[in-house]
Amino acid sequence: MAGKTEKPKSGPGAIGKLYLIAYNLILVIGWSYVLCLLTRSYLTDDFKGQTLWDTVRNSLFIFQNAAVLEIFHAIFGLVRSNPVITTFQVLSRVMVVCGVLLATPPTAAASSIGLPIALFAWSVTEIIRYGYYFANLISFVPHFIVWLRYTTFIILYPIGVTGELLCFYAAQNYASANPSLWSYTLPNSWNFTFSYNYFLIFVMLLYIPLFPQMYLHMFAQRKKILGTPASLKTQKIDHSTKAKM
């Protein structure tokens, strides 16, 4: 009986690979810059007289929205990520930046304690994540980068979600006090109504079912890549035994 012929794994061509290398490297640099701005904003007087939002707004807008390209990377097969999961991950942050921070006055969500919390978690996470992708593309992946990629999320992901929800909460408080903000009320020729305030509440409630799913998915990925502590211990024993033989 003839064996089954395995289909070759799809992936980016030479041009696609060069593009992904440049894309990931640029975003490592970009998020490093955002983290630098965040740090300098609190530890130095370099931006005296400016709020944190004034300092990071343009850079955050550019580098966070650049992640939208990842959805297309997944759809067109440049990477092997799940397009649906990628879309949820990307749009949640884009919503925070464009639909919350930029959509409300600087004295609302952008003044929330959630902003520095989210910025810290996002920037560290993205530096590691894009650095990991870059290392894979050039076929040089030190184990510590793999470990960071599949371990730091355990702390950083809940921190980031906390920051995001605090920004949402601040924006929702402002929208509640200003119900006409980004809202469309009846009666109108379209016979359609939209409440920005209730939309924010709806999105916040979505975190309840979605956060555990995404978090557990990342743990599953961690187990797949790093294995369980017991399996890692077994591997070390096996390697040491072979070395003695």
PDB file of C-alpha atoms in Angstrom:
ATOM      1  CA  MET A   1       0.000   0.000   0.000  1.00  0.00           C
ATOM      2  CA  ALA A   2       1.491   3.286  -1.094  1.00  0.00           C
ATOM      3  CA  GLY A   3       2.103   5.908   1.566  1.00  0.00           C
ATOM      4  CA  LYS A   4       0.275   9.196   1.500  1.00  0.00           C
ATOM      5  CA  THR A   5       2.092  12.049  -0.154  1.00  0.00           C
ATOM      6  CA  GLU A   6       2.477  14.937   2.245  1.00  0.00           C
ATOM      7  CA  LYS A   7       1.534  18.345   0.949  1.00  0.00           C
ATOM      8  CA  PRO A   8       4.346  20.862   1.147  1.00  0.00           C
ATOM      9  CA  LYS A   9       3.839  23.398   3.889  1.00  0.00           C
ATOM     10  CA  SER A  10       2.872  26.782   2.547  1.00  0.00           C
ATOM     11  CA  GLY A  11       4.823  29.823   3.528  1.00  0.00           C
ATOM     12  CA  PRO A  12       6.115  33.120   2.237  1.00  0.00           C
ATOM     13  CA  GLY A  13       8.327  33.225  -0.816  1.00  0.00           C
ATOM     14  CA  ALA A  14      11.640  35.042  -0.890  1.00  0.00           C
ATOM     15  CA  ILE A  15      10.041  38.465  -1.330  1.00  0.00           C
ATOM     16  CA  GLY A  16       7.410  37.690   1.286  1.00  0.00           C
ATOM     17  CA  LYS A  17      10.091  36.612   3.732  1.00  0.00           C
ATOM     18  CA  LEU A  18      12.087  39.801   3.187  1.00  0.00           C
ATOM     19  CA  TYR A  19       8.923  41.811   3.727  1.00  0.00           C
ATOM     20  CA  LEU A  20       8.140  39.976   6.978  1.00  0.00           C
ATOM     21  CA  ILE A  21      11.717  40.425   8.208  1.00  0.00           C
ATOM     22  CA  ALA A  22      11.476  44.174   7.597  1.00  0.00           C
ATOM     23  CA  TYR A  23       7.962  44.365   9.069  1.00  0.00           C
ATOM     24  CA  ASN A  24       8.876  42.602  12.303  1.00  0.00           C
ATOM     25  CA  LEU A  25      12.158  44.463  12.712  1.00  0.00           C
ATOM     26  CA  ILE A  26      10.448  47.831  12.239  1.00  0.00           C
ATOM     27  CA  LEU A  27       7.843  46.950  14.856  1.00  0.00           C
ATOM     28  CA  VAL A  28      10.486  45.783  17.337  1.00  0.00           C
ATOM     29  CA  ILE A  29      12.114  49.192  16.938  1.00  0.00           C
ATOM     30  CA  GLY A  30       8.759  50.968  17.021  1.00  0.00           C
ATOM     31  CA  TRP A  31       7.524  49.357  20.229  1.00  0.00           C
ATOM     32  CA  SER A  32      10.946  49.830  21.808  1.00  0.00           C
ATOM     33  CA  TYR A  33      10.544  53.518  21.049  1.00  0.00           C
ATOM     34  CA  VAL A  34       7.071  53.557  22.637  1.00  0.00           C
ATOM     35  CA  LEU A  35       8.462  51.863  25.755  1.00  0.00           C
ATOM     36  CA  CYS A  36      11.301  54.387  25.804  1.00  0.00           C
ATOM     37  CA  LEU A  37       8.807  57.268  25.627  1.00  0.00           C
ATOM     38  CA  LEU A  38       6.773  55.737  28.443  1.00  0.00           C
ATOM     39  CA  THR A  39       9.853  55.323  30.628  1.00  0.00           C
ATOM     40  CA  ARG A  40      11.225  58.791  29.918  1.00  0.00           C
ATOM     41  CA  SER A  41       7.824  60.334  30.557  1.00  0.00           C
ATOM     42  CA  TYR A  42       7.895  59.080  34.150  1.00  0.00           C
ATOM     43  CA  LEU A  43      11.600  58.971  34.979  1.00  0.00           C
ATOM     44  CA  THR A  44      12.929  62.134  33.328  1.00  0.00           C
ATOM     45  CA  ASP A  45      11.925  65.726  32.674  1.00  0.00           C
ATOM     46  CA  ASP A  46      12.355  65.350  28.911  1.00  0.00           C
ATOM     47  CA  PHE A  47       8.639  65.886  28.301  1.00  0.00           C
ATOM     48  CA  LYS A  48       7.930  68.379  31.041  1.00  0.00           C
ATOM     49  CA  GLY A  49       4.581  70.066  30.536  1.00  0.00           C
ATOM     50  CA  GLN A  50       3.267  67.248  28.344  1.00  0.00           C
ATOM     51  CA  THR A  51       0.915  64.473  29.323  1.00  0.00           C
ATOM     52  CA  LEU A  52       1.781  60.857  28.613  1.00  0.00           C
ATOM     53  CA  TRP A  53      -0.836  60.856  25.867  1.00  0.00           C
ATOM     54  CA  ASP A  54       0.741  63.923  24.241  1.00  0.00           C
ATOM     55  CA  THR A  55       4.064  62.095  24.263  1.00  0.00           C
ATOM     56  CA  VAL A  56       3.032  58.723  22.853  1.00  0.00           C
ATOM     57  CA  ARG A  57      -0.074  59.490  20.775  1.00  0.00           C
ATOM     58  CA  ASN A  58       1.458  59.605  17.292  1.00  0.00           C
ATOM     59  CA  SER A  59       3.866  56.711  17.804  1.00  0.00           C
ATOM     60  CA  LEU A  60       1.196  54.548  19.401  1.00  0.00           C
ATOM     61  CA  PHE A  61      -1.239  55.280  16.580  1.00  0.00           C
ATOM     62  CA  ILE A  62       1.308  54.251  13.937  1.00  0.00           C
ATOM     63  CA  PHE A  63       2.697  51.108  15.510  1.00  0.00           C
ATOM     64  CA  GLN A  64      -0.538  49.773  16.957  1.00  0.00           C
ATOM     65  CA  ASN A  65      -2.454  50.218  13.722  1.00  0.00           C
ATOM     66  CA  ALA A  66       0.399  48.614  11.795  1.00  0.00           C
ATOM     67  CA  ALA A  67      -0.746  45.380  13.445  1.00  0.00           C
ATOM     68  CA  VAL A  68      -3.817  45.413  11.179  1.00  0.00           C
ATOM     69  CA  LEU A  69      -1.490  44.092   8.471  1.00  0.00           C
ATOM     70  CA  GLU A  70      -1.163  40.893  10.508  1.00  0.00           C
ATOM     71  CA  ILE A  71      -4.769  40.054   9.690  1.00  0.00           C
ATOM     72  CA  PHE A  72      -3.914  40.130   5.989  1.00  0.00           C
ATOM     73  CA  HIS A  73      -0.708  38.183   6.611  1.00  0.00           C
ATOM     74  CA  ALA A  74      -2.837  35.400   8.091  1.00  0.00           C
ATOM     75  CA  ILE A  75      -5.555  35.579   5.425  1.00  0.00           C
ATOM     76  CA  PHE A  76      -3.118  35.400   2.503  1.00  0.00           C
ATOM     77  CA  GLY A  77      -0.941  32.700   4.057  1.00  0.00           C
ATOM     78  CA  LEU A  78       2.194  34.729   4.677  1.00  0.00           C
ATOM     79  CA  VAL A  79       2.081  33.379   8.227  1.00  0.00           C
ATOM     80  CA  ARG A  80       0.353  30.338   9.723  1.00  0.00           C
ATOM     81  CA  SER A  81      -1.674  32.241  12.292  1.00  0.00           C
ATOM     82  CA  ASN A  82      -5.407  31.695  12.630  1.00  0.00           C
ATOM     83  CA  PRO A  83      -7.087  34.661  10.869  1.00  0.00           C
ATOM     84  CA  VAL A  84     -10.040  34.725  13.297  1.00  0.00           C
ATOM     85  CA  ILE A  85      -7.899  34.724  16.446  1.00  0.00           C
ATOM     86  CA  THR A  86      -5.531  37.256  14.889  1.00  0.00           C
ATOM     87  CA  THR A  87      -8.459  39.535  14.037  1.00  0.00           C
ATOM     88  CA  PHE A  88      -9.773  39.470  17.612  1.00  0.00           C
ATOM     89  CA  GLN A  89      -6.328  40.141  19.068  1.00  0.00           C
ATOM     90  CA  VAL A  90      -5.554  43.018  16.721  1.00  0.00           C
ATOM     91  CA  LEU A  91      -8.936  44.748  16.656  1.00  0.00           C
ATOM     92  CA  SER A  92      -9.260  44.752  20.444  1.00  0.00           C
ATOM     93  CA  ARG A  93      -6.204  46.977  20.742  1.00  0.00           C
ATOM     94  CA  VAL A  94      -7.052  49.062  17.698  1.00  0.00           C
ATOM     95  CA  MET A  95     -10.421  49.678  19.338  1.00  0.00           C
ATOM     96  CA  VAL A  96      -8.687  50.919  22.491  1.00  0.00           C
ATOM     97  CA  VAL A  97      -6.448  53.305  20.549  1.00  0.00           C
ATOM     98  CA  CYS A  98      -8.861  54.571  17.896  1.00  0.00           C
ATOM     99  CA  GLY A  99     -12.250  53.888  19.426  1.00  0.00           C
ATOM    100  CA  VAL A 100     -11.466  54.935  22.987  1.00  0.00           C
ATOM    101  CA  LEU A 101      -8.308  57.019  23.420  1.00  0.00           C
ATOM    102  CA  LEU A 102      -8.651  59.037  20.214  1.00  0.00           C
ATOM    103  CA  ALA A 103     -12.451  59.118  20.313  1.00  0.00           C
ATOM    104  CA  THR A 104     -12.662  60.889  23.654  1.00  0.00           C
ATOM    105  CA  PRO A 105     -11.041  64.107  24.918  1.00  0.00           C
ATOM    106  CA  PRO A 106      -7.523  63.888  26.388  1.00  0.00           C
ATOM    107  CA  THR A 107      -9.023  64.451  29.832  1.00  0.00           C
ATOM    108  CA  ALA A 108     -11.055  61.236  29.601  1.00  0.00           C
ATOM    109  CA  ALA A 109      -9.580  57.826  28.716  1.00  0.00           C
ATOM    110  CA  ALA A 110      -6.135  59.223  27.874  1.00  0.00           C
ATOM    111  CA  SER A 111      -5.842  60.527  31.436  1.00  0.00           C
ATOM    112  CA  SER A 112      -6.784  57.189  32.954  1.00  0.00           C
ATOM    113  CA  ILE A 113      -4.255  55.133  34.913  1.00  0.00           C
ATOM    114  CA  GLY A 114      -5.158  52.438  32.419  1.00  0.00           C
ATOM    115  CA  LEU A 115      -3.071  54.105  29.701  1.00  0.00           C
ATOM    116  CA  PRO A 116       0.398  53.611  31.257  1.00  0.00           C
ATOM    117  CA  ILE A 117      -0.623  50.138  32.445  1.00  0.00           C
ATOM    118  CA  ALA A 118      -1.712  49.103  28.955  1.00  0.00           C
ATOM    119  CA  LEU A 119       1.278  50.781  27.308  1.00  0.00           C
ATOM    120  CA  PHE A 120       3.733  48.917  29.508  1.00  0.00           C
ATOM    121  CA  ALA A 121       2.119  45.533  28.879  1.00  0.00           C
ATOM    122  CA  TRP A 122       1.657  46.147  25.150  1.00  0.00           C
ATOM    123  CA  SER A 123       5.157  47.426  24.470  1.00  0.00           C
ATOM    124  CA  VAL A 124       7.008  44.685  26.368  1.00  0.00           C
ATOM    125  CA  THR A 125       4.763  42.018  24.838  1.00  0.00           C
ATOM    126  CA  GLU A 126       5.214  43.323  21.314  1.00  0.00           C
ATOM    127  CA  ILE A 127       8.975  43.742  21.580  1.00  0.00           C
ATOM    128  CA  ILE A 128       9.221  40.087  22.592  1.00  0.00           C
ATOM    129  CA  ARG A 129       6.631  38.864  20.079  1.00  0.00           C
ATOM    130  CA  TYR A 130       7.987  40.664  17.036  1.00  0.00           C
ATOM    131  CA  GLY A 131      11.527  39.868  18.138  1.00  0.00           C
ATOM    132  CA  TYR A 132      10.591  36.191  18.259  1.00  0.00           C
ATOM    133  CA  TYR A 133       9.066  36.332  14.778  1.00  0.00           C
ATOM    134  CA  PHE A 134      12.123  38.155  13.442  1.00  0.00           C
ATOM    135  CA  ALA A 135      14.451  35.565  14.981  1.00  0.00           C
ATOM    136  CA  ASN A 136      12.435  32.759  13.391  1.00  0.00           C
ATOM    137  CA  LEU A 137      12.618  34.387   9.988  1.00  0.00           C
ATOM    138  CA  ILE A 138      16.410  34.622  10.116  1.00  0.00           C
ATOM    139  CA  SER A 139      16.611  31.075  11.548  1.00  0.00           C
ATOM    140  CA  PHE A 140      18.324  32.109  14.762  1.00  0.00           C
ATOM    141  CA  VAL A 141      16.083  31.639  17.786  1.00  0.00           C
ATOM    142  CA  PRO A 142      17.850  31.518  21.174  1.00  0.00           C
ATOM    143  CA  HIS A 143      15.918  29.490  23.736  1.00  0.00           C
ATOM    144  CA  PHE A 144      15.498  32.461  26.071  1.00  0.00           C
ATOM    145  CA  ILE A 145      13.512  34.297  23.368  1.00  0.00           C
ATOM    146  CA  VAL A 146      11.236  31.277  22.971  1.00  0.00           C
ATOM    147  CA  TRP A 147      10.813  31.103  26.738  1.00  0.00           C
ATOM    148  CA  LEU A 148      10.009  34.814  26.971  1.00  0.00           C
ATOM    149  CA  ARG A 149       7.545  34.574  24.087  1.00  0.00           C
ATOM    150  CA  TYR A 150       5.564  31.782  25.732  1.00  0.00           C
ATOM    151  CA  THR A 151       5.930  32.758  29.388  1.00  0.00           C
ATOM    152  CA  THR A 152       5.728  36.523  29.870  1.00  0.00           C
ATOM    153  CA  PHE A 153       2.120  36.580  28.638  1.00  0.00           C
ATOM    154  CA  ILE A 154       1.108  34.876  31.899  1.00  0.00           C
ATOM    155  CA  ILE A 155       1.623  38.190  33.689  1.00  0.00           C
ATOM    156  CA  LEU A 156       1.557  40.731  30.867  1.00  0.00           C
ATOM    157  CA  TYR A 157      -1.724  39.647  29.265  1.00  0.00           C
ATOM    158  CA  PRO A 158      -3.861  40.205  32.402  1.00  0.00           C
ATOM    159  CA  ILE A 159      -2.015  43.478  33.042  1.00  0.00           C
ATOM    160  CA  GLY A 160      -2.732  44.641  29.502  1.00  0.00           C
ATOM    161  CA  VAL A 161      -6.402  43.678  29.714  1.00  0.00           C
ATOM    162  CA  THR A 162      -6.693  45.521  33.029  1.00  0.00           C
ATOM    163  CA  GLY A 163      -5.248  48.655  31.444  1.00  0.00           C
ATOM    164  CA  GLU A 164      -7.563  48.352  28.447  1.00  0.00           C
ATOM    165  CA  LEU A 165     -10.656  47.957  30.622  1.00  0.00           C
ATOM    166  CA  LEU A 166      -9.669  50.949  32.745  1.00  0.00           C
ATOM    167  CA  CYS A 167      -9.420  53.022  29.558  1.00  0.00           C
ATOM    168  CA  PHE A 168     -12.803  51.717  28.439  1.00  0.00           C
ATOM    169  CA  TYR A 169     -14.282  52.543  31.838  1.00  0.00           C
ATOM    170  CA  ALA A 170     -12.958  56.111  31.743  1.00  0.00           C
ATOM    171  CA  ALA A 171     -14.312  56.583  28.218  1.00  0.00           C
ATOM    172  CA  GLN A 172     -17.667  55.101  29.198  1.00  0.00           C
ATOM    173  CA  ASN A 173     -17.952  57.474  32.156  1.00  0.00           C
ATOM    174  CA  TYR A 174     -17.340  60.402  29.831  1.00  0.00           C
ATOM    175  CA  ALA A 175     -19.785  59.067  27.226  1.00  0.00           C
ATOM    176  CA  SER A 176     -22.406  58.549  29.913  1.00  0.00           C
ATOM    177  CA  ALA A 177     -22.108  62.214  30.894  1.00  0.00           C
ATOM    178  CA  ASN A 178     -22.105  63.248  27.219  1.00  0.00           C
ATOM    179  CA  PRO A 179     -24.643  60.904  25.573  1.00  0.00           C
ATOM    180  CA  SER A 180     -24.508  62.647  22.197  1.00  0.00           C
ATOM    181  CA  LEU A 181     -20.825  61.734  21.729  1.00  0.00           C
ATOM    182  CA  TRP A 182     -20.454  59.568  18.602  1.00  0.00           C
ATOM    183  CA  SER A 183     -24.127  58.650  18.929  1.00  0.00           C
ATOM    184  CA  TYR A 184     -26.997  58.719  16.461  1.00  0.00           C
ATOM    185  CA  THR A 185     -30.440  59.047  17.932  1.00  0.00           C
ATOM    186  CA  LEU A 186     -33.989  58.656  16.692  1.00  0.00           C
ATOM    187  CA  PRO A 187     -35.904  60.013  14.932  1.00  0.00           C
ATOM    188  CA  ASN A 188     -33.830  60.179  11.754  1.00  0.00           C
ATOM    189  CA  SER A 189     -34.233  59.368   8.061  1.00  0.00           C
ATOM    190  CA  TRP A 190     -32.363  56.083   8.444  1.00  0.00           C
ATOM    191  CA  ASN A 191     -34.556  54.920  11.321  1.00  0.00           C
ATOM    192  CA  PHE A 192     -31.364  53.812  13.020  1.00  0.00           C
ATOM    193  CA  THR A 193     -29.905  54.477  16.437  1.00  0.00           C
ATOM    194  CA  PHE A 194     -26.445  54.031  17.886  1.00  0.00           C
ATOM    195  CA  SER A 195     -25.217  54.781  21.387  1.00  0.00           C
ATOM    196  CA  TYR A 196     -21.471  55.076  21.856  1.00  0.00           C
ATOM    197  CA  ASN A 197     -21.994  54.744  25.599  1.00  0.00           C
ATOM    198  CA  TYR A 198     -23.809  51.413  25.317  1.00  0.00           C
ATOM    199  CA  PHE A 199     -21.373  50.259  22.656  1.00  0.00           C
ATOM    200  CA  LEU A 200     -18.502  50.713  25.113  1.00  0.00           C
ATOM    201  CA  ILE A 201     -20.418  48.767  27.752  1.00  0.00           C
ATOM    202  CA  PHE A 202     -21.066  45.992  25.224  1.00  0.00           C
ATOM    203  CA  VAL A 203     -17.375  45.759  24.276  1.00  0.00           C
ATOM    204  CA  MET A 204     -16.335  45.650  27.932  1.00  0.00           C
ATOM    205  CA  LEU A 205     -18.781  42.800  28.536  1.00  0.00           C
ATOM    206  CA  LEU A 206     -17.239  40.904  25.605  1.00  0.00           C
ATOM    207  CA  TYR A 207     -14.031  40.630  27.611  1.00  0.00           C
ATOM    208  CA  ILE A 208     -15.831  38.251  30.003  1.00  0.00           C
ATOM    209  CA  PRO A 209     -16.176  35.363  27.509  1.00  0.00           C
ATOM    210  CA  LEU A 210     -13.262  36.261  25.225  1.00  0.00           C
ATOM    211  CA  PHE A 211     -10.451  36.857  27.713  1.00  0.00           C
ATOM    212  CA  PRO A 212     -10.504  33.321  29.214  1.00  0.00           C
ATOM    213  CA  GLN A 213     -10.597  31.764  25.737  1.00  0.00           C
ATOM    214  CA  MET A 214      -7.650  33.789  24.476  1.00  0.00           C
ATOM    215  CA  TYR A 215      -5.707  33.273  27.695  1.00  0.00           C
ATOM    216  CA  LEU A 216      -6.236  29.503  27.676  1.00  0.00           C
ATOM    217  CA  HIS A 217      -5.346  29.393  23.982  1.00  0.00           C
ATOM    218  CA  MET A 218      -2.003  30.976  24.818  1.00  0.00           C
ATOM    219  CA  PHE A 219      -1.414  28.425  27.568  1.00  0.00           C
ATOM    220  CA  ALA A 220      -2.137  25.677  25.040  1.00  0.00           C
ATOM    221  CA  GLN A 221       0.424  27.219  22.701  1.00  0.00           C
ATOM    222  CA  ARG A 222       2.923  27.392  25.553  1.00  0.00           C
ATOM    223  CA  LYS A 223       2.432  23.708  26.341  1.00  0.00           C
ATOM    224  CA  LYS A 224       2.808  22.846  22.666  1.00  0.00           C
ATOM    225  CA  ILE A 225       6.077  24.757  22.289  1.00  0.00           C
ATOM    226  CA  LEU A 226       7.698  24.441  25.711  1.00  0.00           C
ATOM    227  CA  GLY A 227       5.983  21.316  27.005  1.00  0.00           C
ATOM    228  CA  THR A 228       5.097  20.646  30.637  1.00  0.00           C
ATOM    229  CA  PRO A 229       7.692  21.039  33.417  1.00  0.00           C
ATOM    230  CA  ALA A 230       7.746  17.252  33.798  1.00  0.00           C
ATOM    231  CA  SER A 231       8.459  16.696  30.115  1.00  0.00           C
ATOM    232  CA  LEU A 232      11.204  19.309  30.154  1.00  0.00           C
ATOM    233  CA  LYS A 233      12.777  17.589  33.149  1.00  0.00           C
ATOM    234  CA  THR A 234      12.596  14.242  31.343  1.00  0.00           C
ATOM    235  CA  GLN A 235      14.237  15.750  28.278  1.00  0.00           C
ATOM    236  CA  LYS A 236      17.100  17.087  30.399  1.00  0.00           C
ATOM    237  CA  ILE A 237      17.599  13.673  32.014  1.00  0.00           C
ATOM    238  CA  ASP A 238      17.577  11.977  28.608  1.00  0.00           C
ATOM    239  CA  HIS A 239      20.141  14.420  27.245  1.00  0.00           C
ATOM    240  CA  SER A 240      22.418  14.008  30.255  1.00  0.00           C
ATOM    241  CA  THR A 241      22.147  10.205  30.030  1.00  0.00           C
ATOM    242  CA  LYS A 242      23.063  10.237  26.355  1.00  0.00           C
ATOM    243  CA  ALA A 243      26.007  12.497  27.078  1.00  0.00           C
ATOM    244  CA  LYS A 244      27.405   9.958  29.551  1.00  0.00           C
ATOM    245  CA  MET A 245      27.063   7.032  27.145  1.00  0.00           C
TER     246      MET A 245
END
